[in-house]
């Protein structure tokens, strides 16, 4: 039963995604909507991303400094570890998990609300390809702006690590910067952007799917919104693992 | 003209429409009536292609709607306007933007031309000067009119109205009916109205289709409603003793006049 349900949803999701790839009725309308979504998803999420990123950086640095303690590992490793953990894992994964909660639930509620108020039916009757008009701009906007947010997150996390270790005097400025410059593997930055783009696609497309097929009333809308977050989070973690396997 | 041919529609085990064959004519209001759960909304959504029939066909003039591919269906839909029961006006857009939306999406008109057409449509429904208000800032009756204006903006060949009088007082209901009737006659469009408002039936019912439990049980016009002895029709239209007395009086007067 559970597998049947999963396969049914997977089939419907793939069909919906396929119908989003269509020639726009009018390019300018899709362009405007994409820019609006970039603003909503990108600019609208900057504050929360900055907030979580600075704390992730600070906590990572403090914890690692404590682990090092009196060991023989050079203290400049703190900068090195904060940099790599942030770039490889924390910035893309944690940022996208948070965005699944903020952006994903918002998208599911917005599209679900449109379904319930017959806005989607109204557009269909006008001749609009609603799957394309409502979903494609959101996915496209997310795939462009979320990697930017992730890059900002990585940068701010590294600054967070600096604040929590250099300012209290745990290590010196020179040691932290030396750590940041040591053993740099450019491929990890590529991996960060791949993860960010894949997670962005997952969290927006899944949320759109959940909202697009909402039936019933406010309880079902709430469920769709919750499911959008839960399913997006699970998929982000699964794909995090798969990308790690593929790219390391 | 829109024609249905032996339409059935099932949701799982539940057969909602059972072999509906009928016609909806140009230039006159065509009413679908019936009690709640009779299948009116399903039939209307089927006519506009939001549902696909389990069996049977829907013809727009002589084109079988469900034999078309998605792109061709969208082209047919561009000739369709629809007024929804809940109006379906986009909350985040102003009245003017709501009416302009189909033009923004499908036409190459300049902003000036589109604004002119929006003003024309608002004038058509006697709602001039509310372009900048949001749907939440106008009354239910005004929202209905705006919905009609949006449905008419691309000069449709077919107009569908789902319960246009729901939630309105009798006086406003009559105004909305007259407006739809006037637009239908003036533009010679095929209008299909889903209603259970008896004022509408007796006021603008030039072609009435009565559904009961998914069956088409009667078809005629408003003059035949009064004369018909069909029990299922009389039970539905003249449900209360007061309305039955009114009918008897009307019939007596008519016979005396004859």
Tab-separated table of C-alpha atoms in Angstrom, chain B:
chain	number	residue	atom	x	y	z
B	1	UNK	CA	-23.485	25.831	-30.093
B	2	UNK	CA	-22.307	23.223	-27.603
B	3	UNK	CA	-23.590	19.671	-27.836
B	4	UNK	CA	-23.062	16.724	-25.508
B	5	UNK	CA	-23.454	13.162	-26.663
B	6	UNK	CA	-24.233	10.414	-24.160
B	7	UNK	CA	-21.907	11.768	-21.468
B	8	UNK	CA	-21.182	9.713	-18.393
B	9	UNK	CA	-18.805	10.601	-15.595
B	10	UNK	CA	-17.757	8.385	-12.718
B	11	UNK	CA	-15.550	9.047	-9.718
B	12	UNK	CA	-14.472	5.576	-8.638
B	13	UNK	CA	-17.652	3.574	-8.108
B	14	UNK	CA	-19.823	6.681	-8.012
B	15	UNK	CA	-21.460	7.478	-11.368
B	16	UNK	CA	-22.322	11.189	-11.200
B	17	UNK	CA	-23.549	11.775	-14.765
B	18	UNK	CA	-25.552	9.138	-16.587
B	19	UNK	CA	-25.869	9.471	-20.344
B	20	UNK	CA	-26.422	13.216	-20.826
B	21	UNK	CA	-27.291	14.146	-24.414
B	22	UNK	CA	-28.307	17.747	-24.939
B	23	UNK	CA	-27.631	21.014	-26.768
B	24	UNK	CA	-26.814	24.544	-25.590
B	25	UNK	CA	-27.767	27.228	-28.094
B	26	UNK	CA	-26.131	30.444	-29.326
B	27	UNK	CA	-27.445	33.855	-28.301
B	28	UNK	CA	-29.574	32.709	-25.405
B	29	UNK	CA	-28.955	31.792	-21.764
B	30	UNK	CA	-28.898	28.013	-21.296
B	31	UNK	CA	-29.582	26.991	-17.710
B	32	UNK	CA	-28.540	23.787	-15.976
B	33	UNK	CA	-30.710	23.314	-12.901
B	34	UNK	CA	-31.108	20.605	-10.315
B	35	UNK	CA	-30.864	20.013	-6.601
B	36	UNK	CA	-27.518	19.815	-4.816
B	37	UNK	CA	-25.620	16.678	-5.831
B	38	UNK	CA	-27.543	16.313	-9.096
B	39	UNK	CA	-24.328	16.685	-11.132
B	40	UNK	CA	-24.636	20.313	-12.322
B	41	UNK	CA	-21.115	21.422	-11.430
B	42	UNK	CA	-19.597	18.209	-12.787
B	43	UNK	CA	-21.441	18.741	-16.077
B	44	UNK	CA	-20.286	22.372	-16.250
B	45	UNK	CA	-16.652	21.442	-15.503
B	46	UNK	CA	-16.914	18.735	-18.115
B	47	UNK	CA	-18.215	21.197	-20.690
B	48	UNK	CA	-15.188	23.452	-20.154
B	49	UNK	CA	-12.798	20.511	-20.136
B	50	UNK	CA	-11.727	20.660	-16.486
B	51	UNK	CA	-12.994	17.064	-16.174
B	52	UNK	CA	-12.842	14.435	-18.886
B	53	UNK	CA	-15.928	12.265	-19.433
B	54	UNK	CA	-15.805	8.563	-18.639
B	55	UNK	CA	-17.692	8.006	-21.888
B	56	UNK	CA	-19.360	10.307	-24.416
B	57	UNK	CA	-18.396	13.449	-26.279
B	58	UNK	CA	-18.621	17.239	-26.011
B	59	UNK	CA	-18.819	19.190	-29.278
B	60	UNK	CA	-18.000	22.905	-29.590
B	61	UNK	CA	-19.853	23.616	-32.820
B	62	UNK	CA	-18.639	20.485	-34.630
B	63	UNK	CA	-15.306	20.028	-32.882
B	64	UNK	CA	-15.041	17.139	-30.440
B	65	UNK	CA	-13.293	18.793	-27.457
B	66	UNK	CA	-11.759	15.647	-26.017
B	67	UNK	CA	-10.327	14.429	-29.305
B	68	UNK	CA	-8.023	17.479	-29.320
B	69	UNK	CA	-4.498	17.543	-27.920
B	70	UNK	CA	-3.586	19.832	-25.015
B	71	UNK	CA	-2.496	22.738	-27.221
B	72	UNK	CA	-5.665	22.592	-29.318
B	73	UNK	CA	-7.793	22.421	-26.152
B	74	UNK	CA	-6.032	25.580	-24.928
B	75	UNK	CA	-6.891	27.295	-28.193
B	76	UNK	CA	-10.568	26.404	-27.727
B	77	UNK	CA	-10.383	27.638	-24.155
B	78	UNK	CA	-9.180	31.032	-25.320
B	79	UNK	CA	-12.681	31.411	-26.791
B	80	UNK	CA	-14.189	30.565	-23.403
B	81	UNK	CA	-14.987	32.865	-20.489
B	82	UNK	CA	-16.042	31.583	-17.114
B	83	UNK	CA	-17.548	33.114	-14.010
B	84	UNK	CA	-16.842	30.963	-10.971
B	85	UNK	CA	-19.080	30.490	-7.965
B	86	UNK	CA	-16.429	32.056	-5.720
B	87	UNK	CA	-15.407	34.525	-8.482
B	88	UNK	CA	-11.793	33.212	-8.531
B	89	UNK	CA	-10.397	36.734	-8.705
B	90	UNK	CA	-6.675	36.825	-7.959
B	91	UNK	CA	-6.360	38.394	-4.487
B	92	UNK	CA	-2.898	39.848	-5.042
B	93	UNK	CA	-3.987	41.785	-8.141
B	94	UNK	CA	-6.197	44.852	-8.387
B	95	UNK	CA	-9.521	44.701	-10.204
B	96	UNK	CA	-7.885	46.272	-13.269
B	97	UNK	CA	-4.994	43.804	-13.222
B	98	UNK	CA	-7.420	40.885	-12.833
B	99	UNK	CA	-9.329	41.922	-15.930
B	100	UNK	CA	-6.105	42.668	-17.807
B	101	UNK	CA	-4.500	39.290	-16.977
B	102	UNK	CA	-5.871	37.315	-19.986
B	103	UNK	CA	-4.732	40.137	-22.301
B	104	UNK	CA	-1.286	40.236	-20.656
B	105	UNK	CA	-1.002	36.514	-21.222
B	106	UNK	CA	-2.342	36.129	-24.735
B	107	UNK	CA	-2.321	39.400	-26.635
B	108	UNK	CA	0.301	41.761	-27.983
B	109	UNK	CA	-1.712	44.875	-27.171
B	110	UNK	CA	0.056	47.890	-25.718
B	111	UNK	CA	-0.596	48.891	-22.116
B	112	UNK	CA	-2.731	51.795	-23.354
B	113	UNK	CA	-4.890	49.478	-25.473
B	114	UNK	CA	-5.240	47.018	-22.616
B	115	UNK	CA	-6.201	49.761	-20.165
B	116	UNK	CA	-8.818	50.995	-22.646
B	117	UNK	CA	-10.284	47.494	-22.964
B	118	UNK	CA	-10.328	47.083	-19.159
B	119	UNK	CA	-12.286	50.341	-18.895
B	120	UNK	CA	-14.706	49.150	-21.610
B	121	UNK	CA	-15.304	45.874	-19.769
B	122	UNK	CA	-15.868	47.630	-16.453
B	123	UNK	CA	-18.291	50.010	-18.167
B	124	UNK	CA	-20.077	46.997	-19.688
B	125	UNK	CA	-20.805	45.685	-16.172
B	126	UNK	CA	-21.495	49.183	-14.756
B	127	UNK	CA	-18.423	49.193	-12.543
B	128	UNK	CA	-16.422	52.145	-13.857
B	129	UNK	CA	-13.645	53.585	-11.738
B	130	UNK	CA	-12.786	50.642	-9.511
B	131	UNK	CA	-9.640	49.598	-11.436
B	132	UNK	CA	-7.283	50.242	-8.542
B	133	UNK	CA	-9.259	48.504	-5.828
B	134	UNK	CA	-8.431	44.992	-4.684
B	135	UNK	CA	-11.123	42.267	-4.846
B	136	UNK	CA	-11.304	42.212	-1.045
B	137	UNK	CA	-12.236	45.907	-1.087
B	138	UNK	CA	-15.428	45.466	-3.134
B	139	UNK	CA	-18.761	43.768	-2.302
B	140	UNK	CA	-19.806	40.261	-3.390
B	141	UNK	CA	-22.081	41.618	-6.117
B	142	UNK	CA	-19.308	43.853	-7.432
B	143	UNK	CA	-16.902	40.898	-7.417
B	144	UNK	CA	-19.390	38.961	-9.565
B	145	UNK	CA	-19.474	41.830	-12.028
B	146	UNK	CA	-15.694	42.025	-12.097
B	147	UNK	CA	-15.640	38.249	-12.690
B	148	UNK	CA	-17.997	38.745	-15.636
B	149	UNK	CA	-15.823	41.601	-16.951
B	150	UNK	CA	-12.730	39.357	-16.799
B	151	UNK	CA	-14.616	36.531	-18.506
B	152	UNK	CA	-15.661	38.903	-21.308
B	153	UNK	CA	-12.338	40.674	-21.837
B	154	UNK	CA	-11.151	38.484	-24.735
B	155	UNK	CA	-14.612	38.571	-26.338
B	156	UNK	CA	-15.386	34.888	-25.788
B	157	UNK	CA	-17.641	32.807	-27.990
B	158	UNK	CA	-18.751	30.693	-25.033
B	159	UNK	CA	-19.556	31.916	-21.518
B	160	UNK	CA	-19.981	29.627	-18.511
B	161	UNK	CA	-21.354	30.793	-15.171
B	162	UNK	CA	-21.274	28.594	-12.093
B	163	UNK	CA	-23.944	29.700	-9.622
B	164	UNK	CA	-23.696	33.410	-10.532
B	165	UNK	CA	-26.339	34.345	-7.938
B	166	UNK	CA	-24.981	32.433	-4.953
B	167	UNK	CA	-24.573	34.626	-1.894
B	168	UNK	CA	-26.325	37.608	-3.464
B	169	UNK	CA	-29.541	39.329	-2.407
B	170	UNK	CA	-32.544	38.858	-4.775
B	171	UNK	CA	-32.273	42.336	-6.273
B	172	UNK	CA	-28.568	42.008	-7.085
B	173	UNK	CA	-29.204	38.473	-8.390
B	174	UNK	CA	-31.703	39.818	-10.884
B	175	UNK	CA	-29.248	42.532	-11.972
B	176	UNK	CA	-26.546	39.916	-12.544
B	177	UNK	CA	-28.986	37.733	-14.519
B	178	UNK	CA	-30.026	40.679	-16.675
B	179	UNK	CA	-26.400	41.574	-17.264
B	180	UNK	CA	-25.496	38.030	-18.368
B	181	UNK	CA	-28.612	37.842	-20.532
B	182	UNK	CA	-27.846	41.212	-22.157
B	183	UNK	CA	-24.209	40.264	-22.886
B	184	UNK	CA	-25.346	36.931	-24.325
B	185	UNK	CA	-27.871	38.510	-26.683
B	186	UNK	CA	-25.675	41.438	-27.673
B	187	UNK	CA	-22.609	39.313	-28.476
B	188	UNK	CA	-24.523	36.224	-29.684
B	189	UNK	CA	-22.486	33.927	-27.442
B	190	UNK	CA	-23.321	30.482	-26.114
B	191	UNK	CA	-23.948	30.976	-22.404
B	192	UNK	CA	-24.342	28.079	-20.006
B	193	UNK	CA	-25.435	28.931	-16.468
B	194	UNK	CA	-25.447	26.522	-13.595
B	195	UNK	CA	-28.037	27.630	-11.045
B	196	UNK	CA	-30.720	26.663	-8.587
B	197	UNK	CA	-32.086	30.171	-8.325
B	198	UNK	CA	-35.775	30.091	-9.288
B	199	UNK	CA	-35.782	33.786	-10.191
B	200	UNK	CA	-33.164	32.987	-12.841
B	201	UNK	CA	-35.150	30.034	-14.146
B	202	UNK	CA	-38.339	32.047	-14.590
B	203	UNK	CA	-36.523	35.232	-15.638
B	204	UNK	CA	-33.918	34.219	-18.205
B	205	UNK	CA	-34.480	30.480	-18.781
B	206	UNK	CA	-34.647	30.296	-22.570
B	207	UNK	CA	-33.268	26.764	-22.558
B	208	UNK	CA	-33.421	24.846	-19.298
B	209	UNK	CA	-31.879	21.457	-18.583
B	210	UNK	CA	-33.033	19.738	-15.392
B	211	UNK	CA	-30.750	17.136	-13.837
B	212	UNK	CA	-31.734	14.646	-11.190
B	213	UNK	CA	-29.366	12.053	-9.770
B	214	UNK	CA	-27.121	12.437	-12.824
B	215	UNK	CA	-29.936	11.970	-15.366
B	216	UNK	CA	-31.304	14.622	-17.690
B	217	UNK	CA	-34.974	14.455	-16.730
B	218	UNK	CA	-36.449	17.472	-18.495
B	219	UNK	CA	-35.526	20.135	-21.045
B	220	UNK	CA	-37.536	23.146	-22.123
B	221	UNK	CA	-37.923	26.903	-21.651
B	222	UNK	CA	-39.395	29.129	-18.945
B	223	UNK	CA	-42.872	29.195	-20.508
B	224	UNK	CA	-42.978	25.398	-20.577
B	225	UNK	CA	-41.950	25.268	-16.910
B	226	UNK	CA	-45.306	26.710	-15.915
B	227	UNK	CA	-47.324	24.449	-18.200
B	228	UNK	CA	-45.474	21.201	-17.696
B	229	UNK	CA	-47.141	18.589	-15.522
B	230	UNK	CA	-43.920	16.651	-15.096
B	231	UNK	CA	-43.788	15.866	-11.403
B	232	UNK	CA	-40.021	15.941	-10.998
B	233	UNK	CA	-39.911	19.430	-12.516
B	234	UNK	CA	-42.774	20.800	-10.443
B	235	UNK	CA	-41.334	19.286	-7.253
B	236	UNK	CA	-38.074	21.058	-7.906
B	237	UNK	CA	-39.232	24.446	-9.216
B	238	UNK	CA	-42.347	24.940	-7.113
B	239	UNK	CA	-41.083	23.255	-3.986
B	240	UNK	CA	-43.052	25.274	-1.411
B	241	UNK	CA	-46.889	25.495	-1.038
B	242	UNK	CA	-46.627	29.259	-1.609
B	243	UNK	CA	-44.894	28.772	-4.983
B	244	UNK	CA	-47.407	26.070	-5.978
B	245	UNK	CA	-50.277	28.491	-5.268
B	246	UNK	CA	-48.516	31.141	-7.340
B	247	UNK	CA	-48.210	28.694	-10.234
B	248	UNK	CA	-51.878	27.767	-10.046
B	249	UNK	CA	-52.874	31.448	-10.034
B	250	UNK	CA	-50.590	32.144	-12.991
B	251	UNK	CA	-52.046	29.220	-14.934
B	252	UNK	CA	-55.617	30.341	-14.163
B	253	UNK	CA	-54.826	33.840	-15.354
B	254	UNK	CA	-53.259	32.482	-18.522
B	255	UNK	CA	-56.203	30.208	-19.279
B	256	UNK	CA	-58.667	33.041	-18.589
B	257	UNK	CA	-56.703	35.258	-20.936
B	258	UNK	CA	-56.714	32.537	-23.634
